[in-house]
Coordinates of C-alpha atoms in Angstrom, one line a residue:
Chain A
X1 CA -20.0 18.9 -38.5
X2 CA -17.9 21.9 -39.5
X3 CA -15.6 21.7 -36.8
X4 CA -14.8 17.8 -38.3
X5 CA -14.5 19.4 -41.8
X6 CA -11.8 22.0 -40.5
X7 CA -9.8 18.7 -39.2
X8 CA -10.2 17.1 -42.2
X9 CA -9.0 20.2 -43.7
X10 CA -5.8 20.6 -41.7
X11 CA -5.0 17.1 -41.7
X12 CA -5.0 17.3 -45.8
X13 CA -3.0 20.1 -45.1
X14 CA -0.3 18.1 -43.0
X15 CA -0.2 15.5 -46.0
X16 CA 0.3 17.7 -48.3
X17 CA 3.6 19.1 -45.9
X18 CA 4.5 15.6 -45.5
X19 CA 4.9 14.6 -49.0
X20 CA 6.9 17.4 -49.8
X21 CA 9.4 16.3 -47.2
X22 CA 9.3 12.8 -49.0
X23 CA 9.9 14.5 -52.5
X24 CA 12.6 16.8 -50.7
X25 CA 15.0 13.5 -49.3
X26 CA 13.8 11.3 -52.7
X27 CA 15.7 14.2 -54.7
X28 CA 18.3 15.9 -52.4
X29 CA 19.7 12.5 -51.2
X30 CA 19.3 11.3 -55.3
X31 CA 17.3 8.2 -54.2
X32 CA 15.1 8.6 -57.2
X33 CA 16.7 5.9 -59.1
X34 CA 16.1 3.6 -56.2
X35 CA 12.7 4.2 -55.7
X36 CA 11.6 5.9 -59.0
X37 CA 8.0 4.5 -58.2
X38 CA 7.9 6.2 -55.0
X39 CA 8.5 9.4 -56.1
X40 CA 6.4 9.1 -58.9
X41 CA 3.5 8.3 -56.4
X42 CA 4.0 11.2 -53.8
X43 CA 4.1 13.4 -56.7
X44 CA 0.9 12.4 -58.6
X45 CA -0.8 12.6 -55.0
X46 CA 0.3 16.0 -54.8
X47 CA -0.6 17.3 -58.0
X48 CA -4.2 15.7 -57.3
X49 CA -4.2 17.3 -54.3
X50 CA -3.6 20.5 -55.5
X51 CA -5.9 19.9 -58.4
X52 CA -8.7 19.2 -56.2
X53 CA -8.0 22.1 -53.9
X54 CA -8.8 24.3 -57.3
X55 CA -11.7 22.7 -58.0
X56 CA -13.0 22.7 -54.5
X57 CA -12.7 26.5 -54.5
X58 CA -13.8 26.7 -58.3
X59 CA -16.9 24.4 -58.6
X60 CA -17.9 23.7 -54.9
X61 CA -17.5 20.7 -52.5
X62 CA -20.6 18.8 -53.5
X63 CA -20.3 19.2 -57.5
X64 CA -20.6 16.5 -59.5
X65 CA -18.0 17.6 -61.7
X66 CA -15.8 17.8 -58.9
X67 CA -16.5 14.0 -57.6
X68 CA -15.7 12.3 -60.7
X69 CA -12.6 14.2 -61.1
X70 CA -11.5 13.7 -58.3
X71 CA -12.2 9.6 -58.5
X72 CA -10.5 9.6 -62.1
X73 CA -7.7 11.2 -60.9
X74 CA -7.4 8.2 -58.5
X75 CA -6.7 6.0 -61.8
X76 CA -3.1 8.1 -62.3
X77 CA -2.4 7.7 -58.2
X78 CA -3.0 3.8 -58.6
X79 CA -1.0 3.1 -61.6
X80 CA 1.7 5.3 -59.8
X81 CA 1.1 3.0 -56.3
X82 CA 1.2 0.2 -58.3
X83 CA 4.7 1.2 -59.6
X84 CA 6.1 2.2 -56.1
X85 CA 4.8 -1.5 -55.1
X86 CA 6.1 -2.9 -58.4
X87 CA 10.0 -1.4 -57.1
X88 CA 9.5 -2.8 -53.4
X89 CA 9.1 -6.1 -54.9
X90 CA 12.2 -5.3 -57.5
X91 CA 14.4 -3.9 -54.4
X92 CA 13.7 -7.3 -52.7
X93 CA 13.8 -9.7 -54.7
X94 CA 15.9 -8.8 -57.6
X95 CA 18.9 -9.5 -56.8
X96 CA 17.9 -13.3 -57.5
X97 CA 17.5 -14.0 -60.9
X98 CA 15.8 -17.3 -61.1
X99 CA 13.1 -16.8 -57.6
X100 CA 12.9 -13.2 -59.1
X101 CA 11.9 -14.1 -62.6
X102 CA 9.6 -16.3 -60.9
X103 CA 7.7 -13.8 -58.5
X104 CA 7.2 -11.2 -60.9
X105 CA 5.0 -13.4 -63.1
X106 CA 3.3 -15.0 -60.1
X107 CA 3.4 -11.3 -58.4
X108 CA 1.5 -10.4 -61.6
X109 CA -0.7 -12.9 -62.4
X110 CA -1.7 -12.6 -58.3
X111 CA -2.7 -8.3 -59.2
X112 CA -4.1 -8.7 -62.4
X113 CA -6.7 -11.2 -61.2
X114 CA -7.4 -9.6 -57.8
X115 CA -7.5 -5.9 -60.4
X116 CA -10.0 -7.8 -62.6
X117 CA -11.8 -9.4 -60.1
X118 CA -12.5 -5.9 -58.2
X119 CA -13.5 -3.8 -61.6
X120 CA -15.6 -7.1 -62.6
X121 CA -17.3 -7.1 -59.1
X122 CA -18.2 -3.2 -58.9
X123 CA -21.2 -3.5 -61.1
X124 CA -22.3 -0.3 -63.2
X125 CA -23.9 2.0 -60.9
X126 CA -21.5 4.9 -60.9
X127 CA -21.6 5.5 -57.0
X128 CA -21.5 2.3 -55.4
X129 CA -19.5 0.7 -57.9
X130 CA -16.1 3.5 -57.4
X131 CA -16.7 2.3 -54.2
X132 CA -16.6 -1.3 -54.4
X133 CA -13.4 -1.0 -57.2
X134 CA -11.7 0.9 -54.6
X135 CA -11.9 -1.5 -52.2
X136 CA -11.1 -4.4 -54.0
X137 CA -8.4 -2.4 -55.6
X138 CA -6.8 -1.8 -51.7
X139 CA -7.1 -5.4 -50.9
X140 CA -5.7 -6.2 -54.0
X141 CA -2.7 -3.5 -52.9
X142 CA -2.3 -5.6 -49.3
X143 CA -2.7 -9.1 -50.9
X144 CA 0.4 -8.7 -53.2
X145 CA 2.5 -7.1 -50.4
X146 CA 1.7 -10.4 -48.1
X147 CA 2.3 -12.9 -50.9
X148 CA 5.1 -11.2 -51.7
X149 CA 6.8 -11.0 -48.1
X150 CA 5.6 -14.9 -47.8
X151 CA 7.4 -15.2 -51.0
X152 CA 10.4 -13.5 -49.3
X153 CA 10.1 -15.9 -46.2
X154 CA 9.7 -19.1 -48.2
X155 CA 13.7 -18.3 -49.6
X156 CA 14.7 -16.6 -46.7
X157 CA 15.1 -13.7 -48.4
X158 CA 15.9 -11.5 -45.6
X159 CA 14.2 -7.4 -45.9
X160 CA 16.3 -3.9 -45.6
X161 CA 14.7 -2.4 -42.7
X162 CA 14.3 0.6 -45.0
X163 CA 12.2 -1.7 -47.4
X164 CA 10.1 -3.3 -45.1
X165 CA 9.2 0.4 -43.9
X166 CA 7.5 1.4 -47.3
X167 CA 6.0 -1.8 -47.3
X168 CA 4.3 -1.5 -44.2
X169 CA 3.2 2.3 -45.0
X170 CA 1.6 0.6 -48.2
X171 CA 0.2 -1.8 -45.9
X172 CA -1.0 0.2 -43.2
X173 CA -2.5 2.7 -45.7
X174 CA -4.4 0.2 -47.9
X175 CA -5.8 -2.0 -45.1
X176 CA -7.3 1.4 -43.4
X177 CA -8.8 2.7 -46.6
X178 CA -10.8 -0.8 -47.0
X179 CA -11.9 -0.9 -43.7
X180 CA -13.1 3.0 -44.3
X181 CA -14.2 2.5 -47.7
X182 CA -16.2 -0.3 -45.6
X183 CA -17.5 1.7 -43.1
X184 CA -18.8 4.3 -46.2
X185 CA -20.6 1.8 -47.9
X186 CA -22.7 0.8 -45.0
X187 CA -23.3 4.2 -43.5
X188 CA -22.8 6.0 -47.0
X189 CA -23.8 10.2 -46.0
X190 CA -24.1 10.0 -42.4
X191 CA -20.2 9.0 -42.6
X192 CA -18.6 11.5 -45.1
X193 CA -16.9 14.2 -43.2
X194 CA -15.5 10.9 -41.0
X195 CA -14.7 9.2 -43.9
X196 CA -12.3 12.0 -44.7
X197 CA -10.9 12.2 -41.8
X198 CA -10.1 8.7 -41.5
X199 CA -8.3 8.3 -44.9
X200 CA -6.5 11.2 -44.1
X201 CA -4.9 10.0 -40.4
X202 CA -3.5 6.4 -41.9
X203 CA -1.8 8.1 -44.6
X204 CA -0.2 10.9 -42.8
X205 CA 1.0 7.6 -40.5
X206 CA 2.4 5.8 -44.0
X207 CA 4.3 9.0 -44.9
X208 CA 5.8 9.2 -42.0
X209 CA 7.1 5.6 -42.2
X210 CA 8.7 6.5 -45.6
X211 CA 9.9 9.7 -44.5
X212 CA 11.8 7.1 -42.0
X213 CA 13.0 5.2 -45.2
X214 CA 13.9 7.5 -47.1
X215 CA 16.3 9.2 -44.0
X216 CA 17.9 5.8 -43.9
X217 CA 21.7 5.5 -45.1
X218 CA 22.2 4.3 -48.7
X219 CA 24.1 1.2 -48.5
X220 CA 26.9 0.3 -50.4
X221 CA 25.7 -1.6 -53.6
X222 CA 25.1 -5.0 -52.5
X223 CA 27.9 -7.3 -54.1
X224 CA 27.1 -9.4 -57.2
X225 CA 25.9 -12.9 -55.8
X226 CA 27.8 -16.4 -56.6
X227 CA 25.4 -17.7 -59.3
X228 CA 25.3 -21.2 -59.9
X229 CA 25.9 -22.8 -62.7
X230 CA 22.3 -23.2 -64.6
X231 CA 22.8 -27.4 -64.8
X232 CA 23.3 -27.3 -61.0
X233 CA 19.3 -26.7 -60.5
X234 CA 18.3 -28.7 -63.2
X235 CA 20.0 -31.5 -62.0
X236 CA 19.2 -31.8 -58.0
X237 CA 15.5 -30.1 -58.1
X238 CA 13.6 -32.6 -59.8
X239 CA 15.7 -35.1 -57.6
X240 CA 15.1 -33.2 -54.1
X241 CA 11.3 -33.6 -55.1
X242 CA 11.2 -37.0 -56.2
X243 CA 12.6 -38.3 -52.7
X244 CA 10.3 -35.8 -50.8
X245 CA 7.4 -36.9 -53.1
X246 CA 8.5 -40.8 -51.8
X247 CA 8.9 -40.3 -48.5
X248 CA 4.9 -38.6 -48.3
X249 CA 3.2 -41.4 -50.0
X250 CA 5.2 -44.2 -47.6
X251 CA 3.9 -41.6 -45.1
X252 CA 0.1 -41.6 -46.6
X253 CA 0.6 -45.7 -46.8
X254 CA 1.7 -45.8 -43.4
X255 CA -1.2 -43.8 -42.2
X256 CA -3.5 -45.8 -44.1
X257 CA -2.6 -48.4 -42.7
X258 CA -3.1 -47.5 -39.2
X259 CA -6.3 -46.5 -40.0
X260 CA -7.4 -49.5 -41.7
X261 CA -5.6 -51.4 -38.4
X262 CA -8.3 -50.0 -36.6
Chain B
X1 CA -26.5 -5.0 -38.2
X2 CA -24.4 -3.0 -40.0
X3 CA -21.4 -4.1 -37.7
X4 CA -21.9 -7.6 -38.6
X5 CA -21.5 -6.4 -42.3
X6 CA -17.8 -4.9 -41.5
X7 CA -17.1 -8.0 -39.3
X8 CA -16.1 -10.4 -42.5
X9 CA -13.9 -7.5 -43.9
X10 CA -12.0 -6.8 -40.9
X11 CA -11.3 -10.5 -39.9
X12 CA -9.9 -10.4 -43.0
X13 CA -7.6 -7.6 -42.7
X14 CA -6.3 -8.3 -39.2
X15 CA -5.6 -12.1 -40.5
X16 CA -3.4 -10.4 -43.4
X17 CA -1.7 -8.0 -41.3
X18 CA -0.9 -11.3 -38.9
X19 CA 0.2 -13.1 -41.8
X20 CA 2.4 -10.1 -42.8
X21 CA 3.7 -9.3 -39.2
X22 CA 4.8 -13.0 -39.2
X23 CA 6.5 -13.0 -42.7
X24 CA 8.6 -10.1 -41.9
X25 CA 9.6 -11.9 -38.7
X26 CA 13.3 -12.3 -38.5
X27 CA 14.8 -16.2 -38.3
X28 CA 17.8 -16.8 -36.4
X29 CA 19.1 -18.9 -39.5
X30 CA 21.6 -17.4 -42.0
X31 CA 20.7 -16.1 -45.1
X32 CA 20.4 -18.8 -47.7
X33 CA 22.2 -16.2 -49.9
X34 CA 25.1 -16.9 -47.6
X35 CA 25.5 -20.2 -47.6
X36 CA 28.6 -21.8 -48.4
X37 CA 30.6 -24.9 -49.5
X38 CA 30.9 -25.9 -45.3
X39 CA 27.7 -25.2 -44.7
X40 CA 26.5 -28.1 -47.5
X41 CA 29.1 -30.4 -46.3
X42 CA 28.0 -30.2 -42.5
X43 CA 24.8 -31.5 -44.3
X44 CA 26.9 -35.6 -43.7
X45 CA 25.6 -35.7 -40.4
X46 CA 22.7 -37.8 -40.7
X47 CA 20.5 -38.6 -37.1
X48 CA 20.0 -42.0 -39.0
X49 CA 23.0 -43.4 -37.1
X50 CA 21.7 -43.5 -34.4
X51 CA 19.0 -45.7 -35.8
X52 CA 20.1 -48.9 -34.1
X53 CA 19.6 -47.7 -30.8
X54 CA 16.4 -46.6 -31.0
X55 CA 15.5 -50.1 -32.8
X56 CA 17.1 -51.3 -29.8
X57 CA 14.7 -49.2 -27.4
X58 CA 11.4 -50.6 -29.2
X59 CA 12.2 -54.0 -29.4
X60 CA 9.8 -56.2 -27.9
X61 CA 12.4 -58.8 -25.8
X62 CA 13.8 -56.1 -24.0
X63 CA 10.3 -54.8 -22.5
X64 CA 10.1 -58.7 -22.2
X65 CA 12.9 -58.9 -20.1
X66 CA 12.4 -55.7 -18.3
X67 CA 9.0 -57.3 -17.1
X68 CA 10.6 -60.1 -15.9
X69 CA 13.7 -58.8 -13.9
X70 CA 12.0 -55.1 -12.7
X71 CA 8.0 -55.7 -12.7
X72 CA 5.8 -54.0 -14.9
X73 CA 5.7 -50.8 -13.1
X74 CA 9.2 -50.2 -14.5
X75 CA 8.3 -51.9 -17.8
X76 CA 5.0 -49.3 -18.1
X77 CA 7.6 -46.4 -17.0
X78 CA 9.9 -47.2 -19.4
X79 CA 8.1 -47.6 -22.1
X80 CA 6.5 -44.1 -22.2
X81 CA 10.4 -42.7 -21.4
X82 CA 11.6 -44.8 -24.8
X83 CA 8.2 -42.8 -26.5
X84 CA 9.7 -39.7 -25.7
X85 CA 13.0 -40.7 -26.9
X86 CA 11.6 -42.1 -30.3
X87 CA 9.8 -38.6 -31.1
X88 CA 12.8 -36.8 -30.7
X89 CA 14.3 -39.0 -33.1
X90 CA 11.3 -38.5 -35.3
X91 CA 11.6 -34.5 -34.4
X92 CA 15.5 -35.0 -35.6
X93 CA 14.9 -36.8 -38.5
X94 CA 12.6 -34.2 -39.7
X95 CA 15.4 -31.4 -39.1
X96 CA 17.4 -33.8 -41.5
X97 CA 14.9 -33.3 -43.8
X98 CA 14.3 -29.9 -43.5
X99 CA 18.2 -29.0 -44.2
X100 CA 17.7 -30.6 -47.4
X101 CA 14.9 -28.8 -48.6
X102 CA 17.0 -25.8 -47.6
X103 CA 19.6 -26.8 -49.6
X104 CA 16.8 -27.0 -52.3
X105 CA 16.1 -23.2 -51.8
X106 CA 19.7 -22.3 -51.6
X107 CA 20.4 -23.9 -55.2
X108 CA 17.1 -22.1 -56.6
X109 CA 18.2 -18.7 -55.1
X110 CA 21.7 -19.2 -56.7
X111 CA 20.4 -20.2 -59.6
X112 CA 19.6 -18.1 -62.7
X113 CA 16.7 -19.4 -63.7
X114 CA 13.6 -21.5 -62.1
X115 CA 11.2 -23.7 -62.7
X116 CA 7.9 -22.9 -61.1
X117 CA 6.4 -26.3 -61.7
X118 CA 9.6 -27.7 -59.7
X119 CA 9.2 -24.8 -56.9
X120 CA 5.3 -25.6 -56.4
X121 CA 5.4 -28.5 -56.1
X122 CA 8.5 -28.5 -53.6
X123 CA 6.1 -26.1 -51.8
X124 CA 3.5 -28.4 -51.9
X125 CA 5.4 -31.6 -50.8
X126 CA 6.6 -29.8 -48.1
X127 CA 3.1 -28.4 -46.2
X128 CA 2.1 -32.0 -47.0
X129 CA 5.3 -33.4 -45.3
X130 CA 5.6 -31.6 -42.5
X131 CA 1.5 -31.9 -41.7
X132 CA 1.9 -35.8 -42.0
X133 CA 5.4 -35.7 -39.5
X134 CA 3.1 -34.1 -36.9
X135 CA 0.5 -36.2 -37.1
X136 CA 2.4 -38.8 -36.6
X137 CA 4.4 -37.2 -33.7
X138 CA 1.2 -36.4 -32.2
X139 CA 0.6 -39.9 -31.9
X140 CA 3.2 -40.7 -30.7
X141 CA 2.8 -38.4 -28.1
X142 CA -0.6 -39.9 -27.0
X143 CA 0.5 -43.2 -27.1
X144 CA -2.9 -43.6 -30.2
X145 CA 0.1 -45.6 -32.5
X146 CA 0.5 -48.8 -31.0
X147 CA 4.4 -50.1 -30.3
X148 CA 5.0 -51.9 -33.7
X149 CA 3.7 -48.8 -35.6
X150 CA 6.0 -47.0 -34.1
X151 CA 8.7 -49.0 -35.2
X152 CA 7.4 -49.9 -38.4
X153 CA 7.6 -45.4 -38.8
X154 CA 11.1 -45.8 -37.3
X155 CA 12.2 -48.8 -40.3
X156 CA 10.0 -46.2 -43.1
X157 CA 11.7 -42.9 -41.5
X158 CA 15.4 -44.1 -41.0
X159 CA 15.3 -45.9 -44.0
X160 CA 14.3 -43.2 -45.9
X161 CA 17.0 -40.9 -44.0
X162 CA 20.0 -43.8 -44.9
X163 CA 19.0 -42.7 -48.8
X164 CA 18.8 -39.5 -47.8
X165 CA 21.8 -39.6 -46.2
X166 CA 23.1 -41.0 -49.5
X167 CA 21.4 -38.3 -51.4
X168 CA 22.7 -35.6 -49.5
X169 CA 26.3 -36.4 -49.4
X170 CA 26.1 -36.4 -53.2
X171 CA 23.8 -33.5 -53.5
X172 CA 26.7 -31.4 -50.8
X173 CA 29.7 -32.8 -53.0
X174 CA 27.5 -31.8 -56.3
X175 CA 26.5 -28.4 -54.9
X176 CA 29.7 -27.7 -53.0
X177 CA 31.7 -28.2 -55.9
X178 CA 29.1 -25.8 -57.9
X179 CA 29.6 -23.1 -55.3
X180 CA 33.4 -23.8 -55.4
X181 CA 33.4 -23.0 -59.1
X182 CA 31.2 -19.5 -59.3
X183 CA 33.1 -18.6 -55.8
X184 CA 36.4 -19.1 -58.4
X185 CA 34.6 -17.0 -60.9
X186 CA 33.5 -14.6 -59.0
X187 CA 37.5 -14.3 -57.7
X188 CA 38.8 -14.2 -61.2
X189 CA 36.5 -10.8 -62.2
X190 CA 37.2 -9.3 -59.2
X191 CA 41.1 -10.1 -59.6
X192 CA 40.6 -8.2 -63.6
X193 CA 38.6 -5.3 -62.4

């Protein structure tokens, strides 16, 4: 058991190393306009991480005190992922005015509701219901970054490689803490020191990914797209979708008849 | 037991990271952000003209006539040849069809402002289209839709693509003039910085 403890230990350790490289390219290669959300993140991780490595030594491991610091200081490190998120989906998408003012109210009606749903859902018990927000709150985290790269798809909106790259560290590091957040709830003790372990190996793997990002050349400022002219939309739309709308119920007729034929 | 507890929850999260993976896929088609006035007008070539012929390759006299000069051996082979032929032409059509709804998403991403009622339900017509053009292809494909269905979806689909055709031209002229005029915009504040 201790010898798991000592990984878990070394791994936080290797995180903590990590993150500073992430801080160190965010500021020396000033991309902390571009991702302002991102650095915002790493840093509140590491300030929780240091402020738990106090506490560890000050309190003990298994103090109550401890635990729900540590858990409430997870409401600062969500808001802050949720910011990081909030700027992937900016970087991507706002470059279109009309699909962007769009997605960002679907985008957020989509996290609110999953947010709500997950808090709603945890019940009171103090224990089991940090557990059950957390997980929800994760999926919540991976549902928005697939609606939003289906979003992208649907407009062939095409991803910097540098973008999709914190995405997928987002991704990767969500999915893994709600299947180990998963794996607690069922086991609960028995699981603990794996548990850490576990949480700690998918993020070191998501830090590395936006280490990659954040290496990446900046590229020149995108040029200022050819916007249309706002009668242009307004116009053919509502046309495009009457004709498709036609042409699906001579479709449903047709099939309708075939079936009544038979 | 407990297994079957996590099952549920990591179905879900492989199916996500599958729906992901596919969504960041690359297409081989140019960005719609890209798109230009030539692009809009190549949207006049219409598979509807060939419409005739493929009226010609369901019509009941001439499997009449092949029965009588080749046998029905040629006739039966024939026939499922021409079935082929007409799904492409269905296949095409639908191509048509998509290059117009790609047009759609072009003028939407130009534009500089949406309306998500309009962009649903163009979402929605679409999964409904495209579901509907399969079944029917399937059928085709099976030989389940009898010869005069087939040609009664032929009339419905190349009718539809001769208004289309209509549409489009007017929708390319409409947008390719649009995309003309921001293109001169966008020259004329490049010319003053």
């Amino acid at each position: 058991m201790a010898g798991i403890y000592t990984w878990a230990l070394r791994l936080s350790y290797l995180s903590f190393a990590l993150q500073m490289v992430v801080i160190y390219y965010l500021l020396s290669r000033r991309l902390w306009p571009v991702y302002p959300g991102l650095l915002a993140y790493i840093s509140v991780n590491v300030l929780q991480g240091c402020l738990l490595f106090f506490l560890y030594r000050h309190w003990g491991y298994r103090d109550h005190r401890t635990a729900q610091v540590a858990w409430g200081s997870q409401i600062l490190c969500l808001l802050a992922r949720a910011w990081a998120i909030a700027d992937i989906c900016r970087l991507l998408l706002g470059r279109y005015r009309g699909v962007w003012g769009l997605a960002w109210r679907l985008l957020s009606a989509l996290a609110c509701g999953l947010v709500l749903y997950s808090l709603a859902s945890a019940g009171l018990v103090w224990n089991q219901a940090v557990l059950k927000a957390s997980i929800g709150l994760e999926l919540s985290t991976v549902m928005v970054l697939v609606a939003l790269f289906l979003f992208a798809r649907h407009y062939e909106i095409v991803a910097l490689p540098e973008i999709r790259a914190l995405a997928l560290g987002f991704f990767i590091y969500s999915s893994f803490t709600v299947l180990n957040d998963k794996i607690l709830q069922i086991w609960l003790g028995p699981y603990v020191p794996g548990w850490q372990v576990f949480a700690t190996l998918p993020f070191i793997g998501s830090i590395c990914l936006w280490i990659w990002a954040v290496r990446q050349p900046v590229g020149k400022t995108a040029p200022e797209l050819a916007v249309l002219p706002r009668d242009v939309y307004y116009a053919l739309t509502p046309e495009v979708n009457l004709r498709l709308r036609v042409l699906n119920e001579r479709l449903s007729r047709l099939w309708d008849r075939e079936e009544h034929s038979r | 037991m407990s297994l079957l507890l996590l099952l549920p929850t990591l179905a879900l999260v492989i199916l996500l990271a599958g729906v992901l993976l596919w969504s960041l896929r690359s297409t081989r088609k140019a960005p719609l952000d890209r798109i230009c006035a030539v692009d809009l007008e190549e949207t006049g070539q219409r598979h509807a003209t060939h419409c005739p012929q493929i009226r010609q390759a369901l019509d009941a006299r001439d499997f009449s006539y092949l029965t009588a000069s080749g046998g029905p051996k040629l006739t039966r082979r024939i026939r499922r040849e021409r079935r082929y032929v007409v799904k492409d032409y269905l296949v095409a059509l639908r191509g048509d069809f998509d290059h117009l709804l790609r047009l759609a998403r072009a003028i939407a991403l130009l534009s500089p402002e949406v309306v998500a009622v309009h962009e649903l339900e163009r979402f929605r017509l679409t999964l409904q289209f495209h579901w509907r053009c399969r079944v029917i292809g399937l059928r085709l494909l099976f030989g389940a839709a009898t010869l005069p269905q087939v040609s009664d979806a032929s009339d419905l689909v190349s009718h539809l693509a001769v208004r289309l055709e209509a549409a489009l031209k007017e929708l390319g002229e409409r947008a390719a003039l649009a995309v003309e005029m921001a293109s001169s915009l966008d020259r004329r504040n490049m010319n003053t910085v």
